[in-house]
Amino acid sequence: MRSAPAIRACQRVCRCLLSGFRGQVDGRQPEQLSEGTGSFVGPVRSQAELPRNEPREAPESGGEGSEELVAICQKRRFLSGTKQQLSRDSLLNGCHPGLGPLGIELRKNLAAEWWSSVVVFREQVFPVDALHREPGPSLPVDNGFRLVSAETLREILQDKELSKEQLVAFLENLLNTSGKLRENLLHGALEHYVSYLDLINKRLPFGLAQIGVCFHPVSDTKQTPDGVKRIGEKTEASLVWFTSARTASQWLDFWLRHRLLWWRKVLKLHPCLAPIKVALDVGRGPTVELRQVCQGLFNELLENGISVWPGYLETVQSSLEQLYSKYDEMSILFTVLITEATLENGLIHLRSRDTTMKEMMHISKVKDFLTKYISSAKNV
């Protein structure tokens, strides 16, 4: 049976590590990978997704199980960095060393599923792209990060002839005329609104979707002096929906239902999200011959677009239960075990992550089975 830490790790890694897809409706800005819904008479955004300036869920009391979750994700290469660099707060703030190879694949799959669900199969939703910086003067209450040349700033500060008032004036002017790192994707959608409205002959409704990196200030008294802000990063997925005021409430209800259904799908660890689809390992038997068989199957699966974990290359001996627990924690869909029997009659052991059931299958049928399973899972 799958261990409880493994289940919690796989289910919550989608929420905590990949920019925190959320499911709240609010008039504020999005947090991490987030969605938005807008109205023609003024943006009314519904936050529900893609891996930080969005409405946030209330933090889990005491961060129950968070240390265990982070440890498993680091151990299984969802996260990179040392134990000292990783914590629940650093992950939620976007101030951590980054994702490991499995985390990168998981984020890529999650973003691809979101994009397919929101954009690819919808004739009224269009993709947009925008710069990482927002042009224009800053507002009086604007606390975002500005893009300022270090050389220009150094020249102003080293000018001995400037009085204090002149120095302040120069710095204020520099900040007001510098670009700002974006904190969410709403600005890009609004910037492209008019051109896309012309594209569809000024007919509503329609939506603009984008996935991109956003930045936000983070206070960290442990690593920086008082008052100094660090830059936190987040990957945000945004859908801004434009409609008339008359039908805005109906469309909001529609998108809320649609995104909630998509999240059940996601938090149940849909097969399409698995970073690696199958692990190949060896049982008892002549090591060299078994690894040769594994290598042949490895190449065949990769050529057909199926991601594979080459467990047969590891030199540390583990029991079957340890192997299955490890691959469950890595969220791998199937484990294929090549044994001495494979050399004799071509039969392999196939174990499912979701059911923990094991079955015998001829090695020649593995590719077709996995291809059919993954293809049919996309329609679930």
Coordinates of N, CA, C and O in Angstrom, one line a residue, residues 304-376:
N304 N 8.6 6.8 -28.3 CA 7.1 7.0 -28.5 C 6.6 8.1 -27.5 O 5.4 8.1 -27.3
G305 N 7.5 8.9 -27.0 CA 7.1 10.0 -26.2 C 6.6 9.7 -24.8 O 5.9 10.5 -24.1
I306 N 7.1 8.6 -24.3 CA 6.7 8.2 -22.9 C 7.9 8.4 -22.0 O 9.0 7.8 -22.2
S307 N 7.8 9.2 -21.0 CA 8.9 9.5 -20.1 C 9.2 8.3 -19.2 O 8.3 7.7 -18.6
V308 N 10.5 8.0 -19.0 CA 10.9 6.8 -18.3 C 11.9 7.2 -17.3 O 12.8 8.0 -17.5
W309 N 11.9 6.5 -16.1 CA 12.9 6.6 -15.1 C 13.8 5.4 -15.1 O 13.3 4.3 -14.9
P310 N 15.1 5.5 -15.4 CA 16.0 4.3 -15.5 C 16.4 3.8 -14.2 O 17.6 3.9 -13.8
G311 N 15.5 3.2 -13.4 CA 15.9 2.7 -12.1 C 16.9 1.6 -12.1 O 17.6 1.3 -11.2
Y312 N 17.0 0.9 -13.3 CA 17.9 -0.3 -13.4 C 19.3 0.2 -13.4 O 20.2 -0.7 -13.2
L313 N 19.6 1.4 -13.5 CA 21.0 1.9 -13.5 C 21.5 2.1 -12.0 O 22.7 2.3 -11.8
E314 N 20.6 2.1 -11.1 CA 21.1 2.3 -9.7 C 21.8 1.1 -9.2 O 21.5 0.0 -9.5
T315 N 22.8 1.4 -8.3 CA 23.7 0.3 -7.8 C 23.3 -0.1 -6.4 O 23.7 -1.2 -5.9
V316 N 22.5 0.7 -5.7 CA 22.1 0.4 -4.3 C 21.0 -0.6 -4.3 O 19.9 -0.3 -5.0
Q317 N 21.1 -1.7 -3.7 CA 20.1 -2.7 -3.6 C 18.9 -2.3 -2.7 O 19.2 -1.8 -1.6
S318 N 17.7 -2.5 -3.2 CA 16.5 -2.2 -2.4 C 15.5 -3.3 -2.5 O 15.5 -4.0 -3.5
S319 N 14.7 -3.4 -1.5 CA 13.6 -4.4 -1.6 C 12.5 -3.9 -2.5 O 12.5 -2.7 -2.8
L320 N 11.6 -4.8 -2.9 CA 10.6 -4.4 -3.8 C 9.7 -3.4 -3.2 O 9.2 -2.4 -3.8
E321 N 9.4 -3.6 -1.9 CA 8.5 -2.6 -1.2 C 9.2 -1.2 -1.1 O 8.5 -0.2 -1.2
Q322 N 10.5 -1.2 -0.9 CA 11.2 0.1 -0.9 C 11.2 0.7 -2.3 O 11.0 2.0 -2.4
L323 N 11.3 -0.1 -3.3 CA 11.2 0.5 -4.7 C 9.8 1.0 -5.0 O 9.7 2.2 -5.5
Y324 N 8.8 0.3 -4.6 CA 7.4 0.8 -4.9 C 7.1 2.0 -4.1 O 6.5 3.0 -4.7
S325 N 7.6 2.1 -2.9 CA 7.3 3.3 -2.1 C 8.1 4.5 -2.7 O 7.5 5.6 -2.8
K326 N 9.3 4.3 -3.1 CA 10.1 5.3 -3.7 C 9.4 5.9 -5.0 O 9.2 7.1 -5.2
Y327 N 8.9 5.0 -5.9 CA 8.3 5.4 -7.1 C 6.9 6.0 -6.9 O 6.5 6.9 -7.7
D328 N 6.2 5.6 -5.9 CA 5.0 6.2 -5.5 C 5.2 7.6 -5.1 O 4.5 8.5 -5.4
E329 N 6.2 7.9 -4.3 CA 6.6 9.2 -3.8 C 7.0 10.1 -5.0 O 6.8 11.3 -4.9
M330 N 7.5 9.5 -6.0 CA 7.9 10.2 -7.2 C 6.7 10.4 -8.2 O 6.8 11.0 -9.2
S331 N 5.6 9.9 -7.8 CA 4.3 10.0 -8.6 C 4.4 9.3 -9.9 O 3.8 9.7 -10.9
I332 N 5.2 8.2 -10.0 CA 5.3 7.5 -11.3 C 4.1 6.5 -11.4 O 3.8 5.8 -10.5
L333 N 3.5 6.5 -12.6 CA 2.3 5.8 -12.8 C 2.5 4.3 -12.7 O 1.7 3.6 -12.1
F334 N 3.5 3.8 -13.4 CA 3.7 2.3 -13.5 C 5.2 2.0 -13.2 O 6.1 2.7 -13.6
T335 N 5.4 0.8 -12.6 CA 6.7 0.2 -12.4 C 6.8 -1.1 -13.2 O 5.9 -1.9 -13.0
V336 N 7.8 -1.1 -14.1 CA 8.0 -2.4 -14.9 C 9.2 -3.0 -14.3 O 10.3 -2.5 -14.2
L337 N 9.0 -4.3 -13.9 CA 10.1 -5.1 -13.3 C 10.6 -6.1 -14.3 O 9.8 -7.0 -14.7
I338 N 11.8 -6.1 -14.7 CA 12.4 -7.0 -15.6 C 13.1 -8.1 -14.7 O 14.0 -7.7 -13.9
T339 N 12.8 -9.3 -14.9 CA 13.4 -10.4 -14.1 C 13.9 -11.5 -15.0 O 13.9 -11.4 -16.2
E340 N 14.4 -12.6 -14.3 CA 15.0 -13.7 -15.0 C 13.9 -14.3 -15.9 O 14.2 -14.9 -17.0
A341 N 12.6 -14.3 -15.5 CA 11.5 -14.8 -16.3 C 11.4 -14.1 -17.6 O 11.0 -14.7 -18.6
T342 N 11.8 -12.8 -17.6 CA 11.7 -12.0 -18.9 C 12.6 -12.6 -19.9 O 12.3 -12.7 -21.1
L343 N 13.8 -13.0 -19.5 CA 14.8 -13.6 -20.4 C 14.3 -15.0 -20.9 O 14.6 -15.3 -22.1
E344 N 13.5 -15.7 -20.1 CA 13.0 -17.0 -20.5 C 11.8 -17.0 -21.4 O 11.7 -17.7 -22.4
N345 N 10.8 -16.1 -21.0 CA 9.5 -16.2 -21.8 C 9.0 -14.8 -22.1 O 7.9 -14.6 -22.7
G346 N 9.8 -13.7 -21.8 CA 9.4 -12.4 -22.2 C 8.4 -11.7 -21.3 O 7.9 -10.6 -21.6
L347 N 8.0 -12.3 -20.2 CA 7.0 -11.7 -19.3 C 7.7 -10.8 -18.3 O 8.7 -11.0 -17.7
I348 N 7.0 -9.7 -18.0 CA 7.4 -8.6 -17.1 C 6.4 -8.5 -16.0 O 5.2 -8.8 -16.2
H349 N 6.8 -7.9 -14.9 CA 5.8 -7.5 -13.8 C 5.5 -6.0 -14.0 O 6.4 -5.2 -14.0
L350 N 4.2 -5.7 -14.0 CA 3.7 -4.4 -14.2 C 2.9 -4.0 -12.9 O 1.9 -4.7 -12.6
R351 N 3.3 -2.9 -12.2 CA 2.6 -2.5 -11.0 C 2.0 -1.1 -11.2 O 2.7 -0.2 -11.7
S352 N 0.7 -0.9 -10.8 CA 0.1 0.4 -11.0 C 0.2 1.2 -9.7 O 0.1 0.7 -8.6
R353 N 0.5 2.5 -9.9 CA 0.6 3.4 -8.8 C -0.7 3.6 -8.1 O -0.8 3.6 -6.8
D354 N -1.8 3.8 -8.8 CA -3.1 4.1 -8.3 C -3.8 3.0 -7.6 O -4.5 3.2 -6.6
T355 N -3.6 1.8 -8.1 CA -4.3 0.6 -7.5 C -3.4 -0.3 -6.7 O -3.9 -1.1 -6.0
T356 N -2.1 -0.2 -6.9 CA -1.0 -1.0 -6.3 C -1.2 -2.5 -6.8 O -0.5 -3.3 -6.2
M357 N -2.0 -2.7 -7.8 CA -2.1 -4.1 -8.3 C -1.0 -4.4 -9.2 O -0.5 -3.5 -9.9
K358 N -0.6 -5.7 -9.2 CA 0.5 -6.2 -10.1 C -0.1 -7.2 -11.0 O -0.9 -8.0 -10.7
E359 N 0.5 -7.2 -12.2 CA 0.1 -8.1 -13.2 C 1.3 -8.5 -14.1 O 2.3 -7.8 -14.2
M360 N 1.1 -9.7 -14.8 CA 2.1 -10.1 -15.7 C 1.7 -9.7 -17.1 O 0.6 -9.7 -17.5
M361 N 2.7 -9.3 -17.9 CA 2.5 -8.8 -19.3 C 3.7 -9.1 -20.1 O 4.8 -9.1 -19.7
H362 N 3.5 -9.5 -21.4 CA 4.6 -9.7 -22.3 C 5.2 -8.4 -22.6 O 4.6 -7.4 -22.8
I363 N 6.5 -8.4 -22.7 CA 7.3 -7.1 -22.9 C 6.9 -6.5 -24.2 O 7.0 -5.2 -24.3
S364 N 6.5 -7.2 -25.2 CA 6.2 -6.6 -26.5 C 4.9 -5.8 -26.4 O 4.6 -5.0 -27.3
K365 N 4.1 -6.0 -25.4 CA 2.8 -5.2 -25.2 C 2.9 -4.0 -24.4 O 1.9 -3.3 -24.2
V366 N 4.0 -3.8 -23.7 CA 4.2 -2.7 -22.8 C 4.0 -1.4 -23.4 O 3.2 -0.5 -22.9
K367 N 4.6 -1.1 -24.5 CA 4.5 0.2 -25.2 C 3.1 0.5 -25.6 O 2.6 1.6 -25.3
D368 N 2.4 -0.5 -26.2 CA 1.0 -0.2 -26.7 C 0.1 0.0 -25.5 O -0.8 0.9 -25.5
F369 N 0.3 -0.7 -24.4 CA -0.5 -0.6 -23.2 C -0.3 0.8 -22.6 O -1.3 1.5 -22.3
L370 N 0.9 1.3 -22.4 CA 1.1 2.6 -21.9 C 0.6 3.7 -22.8 O 0.0 4.7 -22.3
T371 N 0.9 3.6 -24.1 CA 0.4 4.6 -25.0 C -1.1 4.7 -25.0 O -1.7 5.8 -24.9
K372 N -1.8 3.6 -24.9 CA -3.3 3.6 -24.9 C -3.8 4.2 -23.6 O -4.7 4.9 -23.5
Y373 N -3.1 3.8 -22.5 CA -3.5 4.3 -21.1 C -3.4 5.8 -21.0 O -4.3 6.5 -20.6
I374 N -2.3 6.3 -21.4 CA -2.0 7.8 -21.3 C -3.0 8.5 -22.3 O -3.5 9.6 -21.9
S375 N -3.2 8.0 -23.5 CA -4.1 8.6 -24.4 C -5.5 8.7 -23.9 O -6.2 9.7 -24.0
S376 N -6.0 7.6 -23.4 CA -7.4 7.5 -22.8 C -7.5 8.3 -21.6 O -8.6 8.9 -21.3

